[in-house]
Amino acid sequence: SQTIHQWPATLVQPVGSPLSLECTVEGTSNPNLYWYRQAAGRGLQLLFYSVGIGQISSEVPQNLSASRPQDRQFILSSKKLLLSDSGFYLCAYSLLGIRNQPQHFGDGTRLSIL
Amino acid sequence: KQEVTQIPAALSVPEGENLVLNCSFTDSAIYNLQWFRQDPGKGLTSLLLIQSSQREQTSGRLNASLDKSSGRSTLYIAASQPGDSATYLCAVPGNTPLVFGKGTRLSVIA
């Protein structure tokens, strides 16, 4: 069976500092991978998704970037964090077709910007 | 552009009640619809996925129905328990791989 891991669970960063959140999936190969952000009072917003190594689709222009250096590793980064980057970040994966398979989520990272 | 709406935004019921959560979507040309549960401060747990060719899916005390033509889905929870307290979200494929509603926050009071 597949498992998904996200870390860290919580993170407090000052404005202007860099960011790196990591997500890995075990028990499968070539998963589709996703980064979401959930801000207070707002719905779940898709930030990036990837269907393969080095393939990144960006859904929302922002201060963030994503990379997929290995098949089962998805990284969310920023060079300089803004206050508006605060939120709950969730990584997810799905198998096979991108639109007809369930997505499974990690436990999330709570990011607070000071 | 696909949009998903969930009503009500919050719901409080006494333990043991049967309840229905509603989800509507604007573009009926969907492959499937997925229901999730989110506990406070946690990630999402997939509950049920209904393919477009299906009308309902059941898992234990949960039953989800799908009416593509009217752009609606319902999640029925039978004999609710305090452990069912959580936020329930529905999602459908759209312009992005999944478009989510904002969820219904359910409180089941013992």
PDB file of N, CA and C in Angstrom, chain A residues 34 36 38 41-44 46 49 59 88 90 98-108 110, chain B residues 31-32 34 36 38 40-46 49 51 89 93-98 100-102:
ATOM      1  N   TYR A  34       0.774  16.685  -5.927  1.00  0.00           N
ATOM      2  CA  TYR A  34       0.076  17.970  -5.842  1.00  0.00           C
ATOM      3  C   TYR A  34       0.513  18.727  -4.582  1.00  0.00           C
ATOM      4  N   TYR A  36      -1.164  21.859  -2.282  1.00  0.00           N
ATOM      5  CA  TYR A  36      -2.306  22.724  -2.028  1.00  0.00           C
ATOM      6  C   TYR A  36      -1.983  23.666  -0.867  1.00  0.00           C
ATOM      7  N   GLN A  38      -4.241  25.834   2.119  1.00  0.00           N
ATOM      8  CA  GLN A  38      -5.538  26.081   2.741  1.00  0.00           C
ATOM      9  C   GLN A  38      -5.360  27.245   3.694  1.00  0.00           C
ATOM     10  N   GLY A  41     -10.532  30.545   6.344  1.00  0.00           N
ATOM     11  CA  GLY A  41     -11.698  31.135   5.714  1.00  0.00           C
ATOM     12  C   GLY A  41     -11.778  30.950   4.213  1.00  0.00           C
ATOM     13  N   ARG A  42     -10.796  30.278   3.656  1.00  0.00           N
ATOM     14  CA  ARG A  42     -10.801  30.055   2.215  1.00  0.00           C
ATOM     15  C   ARG A  42     -10.759  28.561   1.940  1.00  0.00           C
ATOM     16  N   GLY A  43     -11.106  28.205   0.731  1.00  0.00           N
ATOM     17  CA  GLY A  43     -11.089  26.795   0.357  1.00  0.00           C
ATOM     18  C   GLY A  43      -9.693  26.309   0.071  1.00  0.00           C
ATOM     19  N   LEU A  44      -9.621  25.083  -0.366  1.00  0.00           N
ATOM     20  CA  LEU A  44      -8.352  24.451  -0.697  1.00  0.00           C
ATOM     21  C   LEU A  44      -7.922  24.932  -2.089  1.00  0.00           C
ATOM     22  N   LEU A  46      -5.249  24.747  -5.202  1.00  0.00           N
ATOM     23  CA  LEU A  46      -4.169  24.000  -5.832  1.00  0.00           C
ATOM     24  C   LEU A  46      -3.063  24.956  -6.253  1.00  0.00           C
ATOM     25  N   TYR A  49       1.032  20.985  -9.594  1.00  0.00           N
ATOM     26  CA  TYR A  49       0.916  19.543  -9.704  1.00  0.00           C
ATOM     27  C   TYR A  49       1.941  19.039 -10.705  1.00  0.00           C
ATOM     28  N   GLU A  59      -0.552  26.540 -11.012  1.00  0.00           N
ATOM     29  CA  GLU A  59      -1.939  26.976 -11.154  1.00  0.00           C
ATOM     30  C   GLU A  59      -2.157  28.425 -10.758  1.00  0.00           C
ATOM     31  N   PHE A  88      -1.887  26.557   5.678  1.00  0.00           N
ATOM     32  CA  PHE A  88      -1.729  25.123   5.885  1.00  0.00           C
ATOM     33  C   PHE A  88      -1.450  24.507   4.514  1.00  0.00           C
ATOM     34  N   LEU A  90      -0.654  21.375   2.042  1.00  0.00           N
ATOM     35  CA  LEU A  90      -0.954  19.949   1.937  1.00  0.00           C
ATOM     36  C   LEU A  90      -0.381  19.382   0.651  1.00  0.00           C
ATOM     37  N   ILE A  98      -4.860  11.399 -14.248  1.00  0.00           N
ATOM     38  CA  ILE A  98      -4.872  12.529 -13.335  1.00  0.00           C
ATOM     39  C   ILE A  98      -6.280  12.939 -12.949  1.00  0.00           C
ATOM     40  N   ARG A  99      -7.286  12.632 -13.747  1.00  0.00           N
ATOM     41  CA  ARG A  99      -8.620  13.129 -13.444  1.00  0.00           C
ATOM     42  C   ARG A  99      -9.588  12.051 -12.982  1.00  0.00           C
ATOM     43  N   ASN A 100      -9.205  10.785 -12.969  1.00  0.00           N
ATOM     44  CA  ASN A 100     -10.184   9.769 -12.630  1.00  0.00           C
ATOM     45  C   ASN A 100      -9.748   8.859 -11.499  1.00  0.00           C
ATOM     46  N   GLN A 101      -8.819   9.309 -10.691  1.00  0.00           N
ATOM     47  CA  GLN A 101      -8.399   8.526  -9.547  1.00  0.00           C
ATOM     48  C   GLN A 101      -8.451   9.375  -8.292  1.00  0.00           C
ATOM     49  N   PRO A 102      -8.717   8.758  -7.139  1.00  0.00           N
ATOM     50  CA  PRO A 102      -8.809   9.544  -5.907  1.00  0.00           C
ATOM     51  C   PRO A 102      -7.456  10.127  -5.531  1.00  0.00           C
ATOM     52  N   GLN A 103      -7.502  11.272  -4.891  1.00  0.00           N
ATOM     53  CA  GLN A 103      -6.294  11.877  -4.340  1.00  0.00           C
ATOM     54  C   GLN A 103      -6.207  11.529  -2.854  1.00  0.00           C
ATOM     55  N   HIS A 104      -4.970  11.319  -2.408  1.00  0.00           N
ATOM     56  CA  HIS A 104      -4.708  10.974  -1.017  1.00  0.00           C
ATOM     57  C   HIS A 104      -3.738  12.002  -0.457  1.00  0.00           C
ATOM     58  N   PHE A 105      -4.036  12.482   0.745  1.00  0.00           N
ATOM     59  CA  PHE A 105      -3.329  13.621   1.293  1.00  0.00           C
ATOM     60  C   PHE A 105      -2.390  13.254   2.440  1.00  0.00           C
ATOM     61  N   GLY A 106      -1.329  14.065   2.569  1.00  0.00           N
ATOM     62  CA  GLY A 106      -0.475  13.990   3.743  1.00  0.00           C
ATOM     63  C   GLY A 106      -1.106  14.742   4.899  1.00  0.00           C
ATOM     64  N   ASP A 107      -0.397  14.786   6.016  1.00  0.00           N
ATOM     65  CA  ASP A 107      -0.918  15.408   7.234  1.00  0.00           C
ATOM     66  C   ASP A 107      -0.755  16.922   7.259  1.00  0.00           C
ATOM     67  N   GLY A 108      -0.042  17.487   6.294  1.00  0.00           N
ATOM     68  CA  GLY A 108       0.038  18.935   6.180  1.00  0.00           C
ATOM     69  C   GLY A 108       1.160  19.570   6.970  1.00  0.00           C
ATOM     70  N   ARG A 110       1.802  23.307   8.881  1.00  0.00           N
ATOM     71  CA  ARG A 110       1.253  24.604   9.297  1.00  0.00           C
ATOM     72  C   ARG A 110       2.389  25.615   9.247  1.00  0.00           C
TER      73      ARG A 110
ATOM     74  N   TYR B  31     -15.736  13.596 -14.501  1.00  0.00           N
ATOM     75  CA  TYR B  31     -15.354  12.189 -14.511  1.00  0.00           C
ATOM     76  C   TYR B  31     -15.815  11.475 -13.245  1.00  0.00           C
ATOM     77  N   ASN B  32     -15.781  12.217 -12.143  1.00  0.00           N
ATOM     78  CA  ASN B  32     -16.105  11.625 -10.854  1.00  0.00           C
ATOM     79  C   ASN B  32     -16.294  12.737  -9.835  1.00  0.00           C
ATOM     80  N   GLN B  34     -15.518  13.343  -5.520  1.00  0.00           N
ATOM     81  CA  GLN B  34     -14.885  12.750  -4.350  1.00  0.00           C
ATOM     82  C   GLN B  34     -15.319  13.500  -3.089  1.00  0.00           C
ATOM     83  N   PHE B  36     -14.342  14.084   0.990  1.00  0.00           N
ATOM     84  CA  PHE B  36     -13.240  13.993   1.934  1.00  0.00           C
ATOM     85  C   PHE B  36     -13.718  14.404   3.318  1.00  0.00           C
ATOM     86  N   GLN B  38     -11.964  16.181   6.858  1.00  0.00           N
ATOM     87  CA  GLN B  38     -10.770  16.828   7.410  1.00  0.00           C
ATOM     88  C   GLN B  38     -11.005  17.112   8.889  1.00  0.00           C
ATOM     89  N   PRO B  40      -9.640  18.837  12.460  1.00  0.00           N
ATOM     90  CA  PRO B  40      -8.928  20.095  12.705  1.00  0.00           C
ATOM     91  C   PRO B  40      -7.415  19.927  12.707  1.00  0.00           C
ATOM     92  N   GLY B  41      -6.735  20.741  11.921  1.00  0.00           N
ATOM     93  CA  GLY B  41      -5.280  20.713  11.871  1.00  0.00           C
ATOM     94  C   GLY B  41      -4.683  19.515  11.167  1.00  0.00           C
ATOM     95  N   LYS B  42      -5.509  18.755  10.466  1.00  0.00           N
ATOM     96  CA  LYS B  42      -5.034  17.539   9.804  1.00  0.00           C
ATOM     97  C   LYS B  42      -5.230  17.613   8.302  1.00  0.00           C
ATOM     98  N   GLY B  43      -4.679  16.627   7.624  1.00  0.00           N
ATOM     99  CA  GLY B  43      -4.884  16.529   6.199  1.00  0.00           C
ATOM    100  C   GLY B  43      -6.261  15.968   5.877  1.00  0.00           C
ATOM    101  N   LEU B  44      -6.514  15.764   4.593  1.00  0.00           N
ATOM    102  CA  LEU B  44      -7.809  15.252   4.149  1.00  0.00           C
ATOM    103  C   LEU B  44      -7.763  13.731   4.048  1.00  0.00           C
ATOM    104  N   THR B  45      -8.858  13.119   4.437  1.00  0.00           N
ATOM    105  CA  THR B  45      -9.009  11.680   4.293  1.00  0.00           C
ATOM    106  C   THR B  45     -10.080  11.412   3.250  1.00  0.00           C
ATOM    107  N   SER B  46      -9.735  10.632   2.242  1.00  0.00           N
ATOM    108  CA  SER B  46     -10.711  10.312   1.207  1.00  0.00           C
ATOM    109  C   SER B  46     -11.767   9.363   1.763  1.00  0.00           C
ATOM    110  N   LEU B  49     -15.383   7.929  -3.536  1.00  0.00           N
ATOM    111  CA  LEU B  49     -15.251   8.470  -4.877  1.00  0.00           C
ATOM    112  C   LEU B  49     -16.324   7.836  -5.738  1.00  0.00           C
ATOM    113  N   GLN B  51     -17.729   7.433  -9.498  1.00  0.00           N
ATOM    114  CA  GLN B  51     -17.444   7.639 -10.916  1.00  0.00           C
ATOM    115  C   GLN B  51     -18.687   8.209 -11.592  1.00  0.00           C
ATOM    116  N   LEU B  89     -15.582  17.822   2.808  1.00  0.00           N
ATOM    117  CA  LEU B  89     -15.388  18.548   1.555  1.00  0.00           C
ATOM    118  C   LEU B  89     -15.710  17.647   0.376  1.00  0.00           C
ATOM    119  N   PRO B  93     -13.179  17.052 -10.660  1.00  0.00           N
ATOM    120  CA  PRO B  93     -12.186  17.519 -11.635  1.00  0.00           C
ATOM    121  C   PRO B  93     -12.746  18.720 -12.395  1.00  0.00           C
ATOM    122  N   GLY B  94     -11.861  19.681 -12.667  1.00  0.00           N
ATOM    123  CA  GLY B  94     -12.282  20.859 -13.411  1.00  0.00           C
ATOM    124  C   GLY B  94     -11.139  21.366 -14.253  1.00  0.00           C
ATOM    125  N   ASN B  95     -10.966  22.674 -14.269  1.00  0.00           N
ATOM    126  CA  ASN B  95      -9.830  23.258 -14.983  1.00  0.00           C
ATOM    127  C   ASN B  95      -8.518  22.777 -14.375  1.00  0.00           C
ATOM    128  N   THR B  96      -8.541  22.544 -13.078  1.00  0.00           N
ATOM    129  CA  THR B  96      -7.408  21.946 -12.380  1.00  0.00           C
ATOM    130  C   THR B  96      -7.784  20.506 -12.058  1.00  0.00           C
ATOM    131  N   PRO B  97      -6.828  19.680 -11.672  1.00  0.00           N
ATOM    132  CA  PRO B  97      -7.157  18.277 -11.381  1.00  0.00           C
ATOM    133  C   PRO B  97      -8.330  18.103 -10.425  1.00  0.00           C
ATOM    134  N   LEU B  98      -8.433  18.894  -9.382  1.00  0.00           N
ATOM    135  CA  LEU B  98      -9.585  18.836  -8.493  1.00  0.00           C
ATOM    136  C   LEU B  98      -9.978  20.245  -8.079  1.00  0.00           C
ATOM    137  N   PHE B 100     -12.292  22.103  -5.250  1.00  0.00           N
ATOM    138  CA  PHE B 100     -12.904  21.797  -3.956  1.00  0.00           C
ATOM    139  C   PHE B 100     -13.972  22.807  -3.579  1.00  0.00           C
ATOM    140  N   GLY B 101     -14.987  22.329  -2.868  1.00  0.00           N
ATOM    141  CA  GLY B 101     -15.872  23.225  -2.159  1.00  0.00           C
ATOM    142  C   GLY B 101     -15.193  23.688  -0.873  1.00  0.00           C
ATOM    143  N   LYS B 102     -15.829  24.636  -0.171  1.00  0.00           N
ATOM    144  CA  LYS B 102     -15.235  25.155   1.056  1.00  0.00           C
ATOM    145  C   LYS B 102     -15.560  24.290   2.266  1.00  0.00           C
TER     146      LYS B 102
END
